[in-house]
């Protein structure tokens, strides 16, 4: 079980959080093609390494935030706000 | 073997003043407080403690720790019986009952022991080769009966288990000399330290005096006495079974089994900033023919039984060794007063230096090997090949000292990689894992001074940043040499007797050779083909020999053969320890209604609905629940009924953009609602699928009241917040879940208003003043009430939302006042009957993960509403616009008598054949007096009037497709 640093509450065990999938997925507009819409709904990068993802401290402050996490080592390289852009890999530490 | 008790001061772990008795295999066994089952059995001279897994050979105690492969017993009786317990790990207690595993009818007369006569026909993989024709399934039941280790307890475990979460700066695992030193230096550096030890006390392998090296024991003793004053928290009988991500350790603590023990086992979840692994090493067995006979043991185990438990494992011990530690064992056993007859050293040249001190009188046999063991259920002698000649020695206990295997399970679990040291013949940690340090024997450091220096350095203030550093200096360990000599091989040829590599799974050197010949050469294939390293001991004593043998057979080094990844748990863990207190009612506690007492007084039958304990109905004596639901529904339609709708989800949405936000969340448009107005809406997932439904009411310009289904209360609030925080981030709105603050009492039926007026509700609520689908805020007896006119029953209906603690009193008032009006209380089942009569969908029952709004009668919604509401785009995909989608319809049995069961498949012809749909809801309508049903049917709205079969368990029920609303389709009744 990982430990994530909620930006509001500090380090907490993973089971206080809810995983929300990849971050920075852009929601297309209504007039997009079926292909674009299905790419938005179903297709994700899932890289075997660093990936930006969103988490909610659901059994805590209830706030969503972003994490840059290595899916192979579970190293969390950065925690940043929901509307912030993704920091460069190896960048900002929590 | 003929074990016996040694005099004090030997036996530092037992209290000779406190005697107790337990039972093993029906025999009464005396023991001292502090004995393990194994030490007490050895002290009583019990040699055979079980039968082996495959060949049913007699087996004895082999080790003195959790690596035990053979002393695996069932402990306890009835519901407390626990299988696969290591006799070396369970403390003896008064009245305890232990049973040998794997034998029937008894240990002495084991019927399946005949299997060992057929051993030649049972090599590795024999299952796969033998039981192929005509099919494995034919043989499997009989083989499974023969196999297996122990018997599960029956019934509910009556014991208490605990779970605790802990945090610490430094977690040190293993309280040997290195671990204690690391804990001390961490404490001295100001860190909080938790030191866990699997054994009953700290001390590790040096916790016994060695006459040739008194210093080691003195140091260990001194470390032990300073631990507590340094502020180190020490927990014993506490085994770390798993290391997980981000330095989370899980340990199982077994308090001494006393009447005052707070629990049988305790699970600790420990989050640390640093973890120090000082888990020591496990002794490597010697391989020779019949090395599984009771009385053949690990040399270190014999030492420990003597020093800790005051137990001699035999009267005349022979030590077989491939390294220097055999000599240490000889010294220690002699110091304990045990006769050591000989040391059989496999090595040609001895470099043993001062280890010969104190061994006068012991026959030293270099360049020698054991080639046979006499005795079947106990060692009765040993044959030795020594420099070209054969000798036999009289002995009753044979100790094997084959070197050491660093205990790297936890390091490997944490993601560490292992490296092979050819000189030392062992695997050691090979690269740093962040936050984890391995010290002492676990790191391959067997020199005490080097290990202590490394441990002291970890938290040394003088040299910060050395936490992950590899051990300094050499290994301080004279490595074993297991290579058999030519003469040994020559003498062994043609001799009977299997050499067991894995004692728990009956894997022999021949099996490993067979696997190599048949090309099962990778470590993963080797394990699965031969079963070496499986089951409760996970090969703690056997893996290393198996890898070395496979390497030798295939011309590779053991690291080229590879090691399997160690996975949790390090030792078997009971399911009870994992469950902790979460059993019975506490497994998944049900939410209870505030007005539970009211319902109980009215004779409610409570059942679970979506995590809530709710009245399913209020059945009279002898009445079925279905009949009860029909009676209650009938009474609601005839007079008035009370329903506790408190589990309904309730969310307030506040903020200047609350209306815009709700327009995005719902298929319906909420921004056009006037204050006090209410509207039904569907919530979709982004895939367009119906996720929830409910009523939205406007409390004020910037304030909305949202009802969700009871089951969707938490889910919907979470989804709202996710959209608000992650996608529609510019909107100024707050999502406030208030489900548990507000209760809901629903009063439904033609006399609903009459009843409310009678108990004093404000006249503004009268049907004439307050329309259907409006909400009024009012007060009732001082309490704020939000009264919504909405109807899931089709009757005039008031949903009174009131502080949750007031629901009981309100229901009681209404009940008393309603006696003259024919009031009844109705449960969930009656509500379901009424909503089926009305054709109202129940999300999750009539709908599933494919149902779009157009399938349940909301066809024009998505096209009418221009907003980019959640799920809209998905509705416009070709699949969403298809004309053959399953749609909600009503069904009537053509005979108007046969109920149409939920789940029945709708098809014109007998199955097999394509089904056109299925029944989703069904009841016998009290209003109509015959069965009705709802179903999802392909192109259903086009097929009204059609007859087809509803197939249920091979039976065809003729049904007619009709509109989904069966009762009062114009909705006259709900307007009152």
JSON list of C-alpha atoms in Angstrom, two decimals, chain A residues 1-4 12-15 18 20 25 27-34 37 40-42 54 56 58 62-65 73-76 82-83, chain B residues 167 244-248 269 271-272 664 686-687 715 718-719 721-723 725-729 865-874 876-878:
[
{"chain": "A", "resi": 1, "resn": "UNK", "atom": "CA", "xyz": [0.00, 0.00, 0.00]},
{"chain": "A", "resi": 2, "resn": "UNK", "atom": "CA", "xyz": [1.44, 3.30, -1.09]},
{"chain": "A", "resi": 3, "resn": "UNK", "atom": "CA", "xyz": [1.57, 6.49, 0.91]},
{"chain": "A", "resi": 4, "resn": "UNK", "atom": "CA", "xyz": [0.49, 9.65, -0.88]},
{"chain": "A", "resi": 12, "resn": "UNK", "atom": "CA", "xyz": [-1.69, 9.41, 4.22]},
{"chain": "A", "resi": 13, "resn": "UNK", "atom": "CA", "xyz": [-2.09, 5.73, 3.33]},
{"chain": "A", "resi": 14, "resn": "UNK", "atom": "CA", "xyz": [-3.36, 4.86, -0.08]},
{"chain": "A", "resi": 15, "resn": "UNK", "atom": "CA", "xyz": [-6.66, 3.44, 1.18]},
{"chain": "A", "resi": 18, "resn": "UNK", "atom": "CA", "xyz": [-9.59, 7.18, -4.62]},
{"chain": "A", "resi": 20, "resn": "UNK", "atom": "CA", "xyz": [-9.17, 8.74, -10.77]},
{"chain": "A", "resi": 25, "resn": "UNK", "atom": "CA", "xyz": [-7.14, 14.11, -20.64]},
{"chain": "A", "resi": 27, "resn": "UNK", "atom": "CA", "xyz": [-12.62, 16.48, -23.02]},
{"chain": "A", "resi": 28, "resn": "UNK", "atom": "CA", "xyz": [-13.58, 17.06, -26.68]},
{"chain": "A", "resi": 29, "resn": "UNK", "atom": "CA", "xyz": [-16.37, 19.39, -27.72]},
{"chain": "A", "resi": 30, "resn": "UNK", "atom": "CA", "xyz": [-19.80, 18.13, -28.77]},
{"chain": "A", "resi": 31, "resn": "UNK", "atom": "CA", "xyz": [-19.05, 18.37, -32.47]},
{"chain": "A", "resi": 32, "resn": "UNK", "atom": "CA", "xyz": [-16.08, 16.02, -32.33]},
{"chain": "A", "resi": 33, "resn": "UNK", "atom": "CA", "xyz": [-15.99, 12.86, -34.44]},
{"chain": "A", "resi": 34, "resn": "UNK", "atom": "CA", "xyz": [-16.97, 9.49, -33.06]},
{"chain": "A", "resi": 37, "resn": "UNK", "atom": "CA", "xyz": [-14.92, 10.78, -28.62]},
{"chain": "A", "resi": 40, "resn": "UNK", "atom": "CA", "xyz": [-11.36, 10.28, -25.03]},
{"chain": "A", "resi": 41, "resn": "UNK", "atom": "CA", "xyz": [-13.56, 7.62, -23.43]},
{"chain": "A", "resi": 42, "resn": "UNK", "atom": "CA", "xyz": [-11.49, 4.50, -23.85]},
{"chain": "A", "resi": 54, "resn": "UNK", "atom": "CA", "xyz": [-5.43, 12.16, -10.44]},
{"chain": "A", "resi": 56, "resn": "UNK", "atom": "CA", "xyz": [-9.00, 12.23, -4.48]},
{"chain": "A", "resi": 58, "resn": "UNK", "atom": "CA", "xyz": [-11.92, 10.82, -0.36]},
{"chain": "A", "resi": 62, "resn": "UNK", "atom": "CA", "xyz": [-12.32, 15.29, -0.33]},
{"chain": "A", "resi": 63, "resn": "UNK", "atom": "CA", "xyz": [-10.08, 17.25, -2.67]},
{"chain": "A", "resi": 64, "resn": "UNK", "atom": "CA", "xyz": [-8.71, 16.05, -6.00]},
{"chain": "A", "resi": 65, "resn": "UNK", "atom": "CA", "xyz": [-5.09, 16.59, -6.92]},
{"chain": "A", "resi": 73, "resn": "UNK", "atom": "CA", "xyz": [8.53, 1.78, -8.82]},
{"chain": "A", "resi": 74, "resn": "UNK", "atom": "CA", "xyz": [5.62, 3.71, -7.24]},
{"chain": "A", "resi": 75, "resn": "UNK", "atom": "CA", "xyz": [7.98, 6.64, -6.78]},
{"chain": "A", "resi": 76, "resn": "UNK", "atom": "CA", "xyz": [5.86, 9.80, -6.58]},
{"chain": "A", "resi": 82, "resn": "UNK", "atom": "CA", "xyz": [-5.84, 19.79, -10.23]},
{"chain": "A", "resi": 83, "resn": "UNK", "atom": "CA", "xyz": [-5.67, 22.69, -12.68]},
{"chain": "B", "resi": 167, "resn": "UNK", "atom": "CA", "xyz": [4.16, 4.80, 12.56]},
{"chain": "B", "resi": 244, "resn": "UNK", "atom": "CA", "xyz": [4.81, -3.35, 0.79]},
{"chain": "B", "resi": 245, "resn": "UNK", "atom": "CA", "xyz": [5.23, -0.14, -1.14]},
{"chain": "B", "resi": 246, "resn": "UNK", "atom": "CA", "xyz": [6.47, 3.03, 0.49]},
{"chain": "B", "resi": 247, "resn": "UNK", "atom": "CA", "xyz": [7.92, 1.26, 3.52]},
{"chain": "B", "resi": 248, "resn": "UNK", "atom": "CA", "xyz": [4.80, -0.37, 4.87]},
{"chain": "B", "resi": 269, "resn": "UNK", "atom": "CA", "xyz": [0.58, -2.31, 9.95]},
{"chain": "B", "resi": 271, "resn": "UNK", "atom": "CA", "xyz": [4.62, 2.74, 8.22]},
{"chain": "B", "resi": 272, "resn": "UNK", "atom": "CA", "xyz": [8.28, 3.61, 8.71]},
{"chain": "B", "resi": 664, "resn": "UNK", "atom": "CA", "xyz": [-24.29, 19.68, -16.89]},
{"chain": "B", "resi": 686, "resn": "UNK", "atom": "CA", "xyz": [-19.84, 9.93, -19.64]},
{"chain": "B", "resi": 687, "resn": "UNK", "atom": "CA", "xyz": [-20.70, 6.77, -21.59]},
{"chain": "B", "resi": 715, "resn": "UNK", "atom": "CA", "xyz": [-21.47, 7.56, -5.46]},
{"chain": "B", "resi": 718, "resn": "UNK", "atom": "CA", "xyz": [-18.47, 11.81, -5.31]},
{"chain": "B", "resi": 719, "resn": "UNK", "atom": "CA", "xyz": [-19.14, 11.97, -9.05]},
{"chain": "B", "resi": 721, "resn": "UNK", "atom": "CA", "xyz": [-17.44, 16.66, -6.90]},
{"chain": "B", "resi": 722, "resn": "UNK", "atom": "CA", "xyz": [-15.11, 14.96, -9.37]},
{"chain": "B", "resi": 723, "resn": "UNK", "atom": "CA", "xyz": [-16.72, 16.81, -12.29]},
{"chain": "B", "resi": 725, "resn": "UNK", "atom": "CA", "xyz": [-13.06, 19.82, -9.24]},
{"chain": "B", "resi": 726, "resn": "UNK", "atom": "CA", "xyz": [-11.53, 18.15, -12.28]},
{"chain": "B", "resi": 727, "resn": "UNK", "atom": "CA", "xyz": [-13.47, 19.24, -15.38]},
{"chain": "B", "resi": 728, "resn": "UNK", "atom": "CA", "xyz": [-15.85, 22.14, -14.81]},
{"chain": "B", "resi": 729, "resn": "UNK", "atom": "CA", "xyz": [-13.30, 23.92, -12.69]},
{"chain": "B", "resi": 865, "resn": "UNK", "atom": "CA", "xyz": [-31.03, 20.12, -24.70]},
{"chain": "B", "resi": 866, "resn": "UNK", "atom": "CA", "xyz": [-28.09, 21.96, -26.23]},
{"chain": "B", "resi": 867, "resn": "UNK", "atom": "CA", "xyz": [-25.74, 21.83, -23.23]},
{"chain": "B", "resi": 868, "resn": "UNK", "atom": "CA", "xyz": [-22.72, 19.61, -23.30]},
{"chain": "B", "resi": 869, "resn": "UNK", "atom": "CA", "xyz": [-24.09, 17.71, -20.30]},
{"chain": "B", "resi": 870, "resn": "UNK", "atom": "CA", "xyz": [-22.26, 14.65, -19.10]},
{"chain": "B", "resi": 871, "resn": "UNK", "atom": "CA", "xyz": [-22.95, 11.68, -21.36]},
{"chain": "B", "resi": 872, "resn": "UNK", "atom": "CA", "xyz": [-24.66, 13.65, -24.14]},
{"chain": "B", "resi": 873, "resn": "UNK", "atom": "CA", "xyz": [-22.07, 13.00, -26.82]},
{"chain": "B", "resi": 874, "resn": "UNK", "atom": "CA", "xyz": [-22.15, 9.27, -26.15]},
{"chain": "B", "resi": 876, "resn": "UNK", "atom": "CA", "xyz": [-25.31, 10.30, -30.33]},
{"chain": "B", "resi": 877, "resn": "UNK", "atom": "CA", "xyz": [-22.96, 7.47, -31.27]},
{"chain": "B", "resi": 878, "resn": "UNK", "atom": "CA", "xyz": [-24.32, 5.06, -33.93]}
]
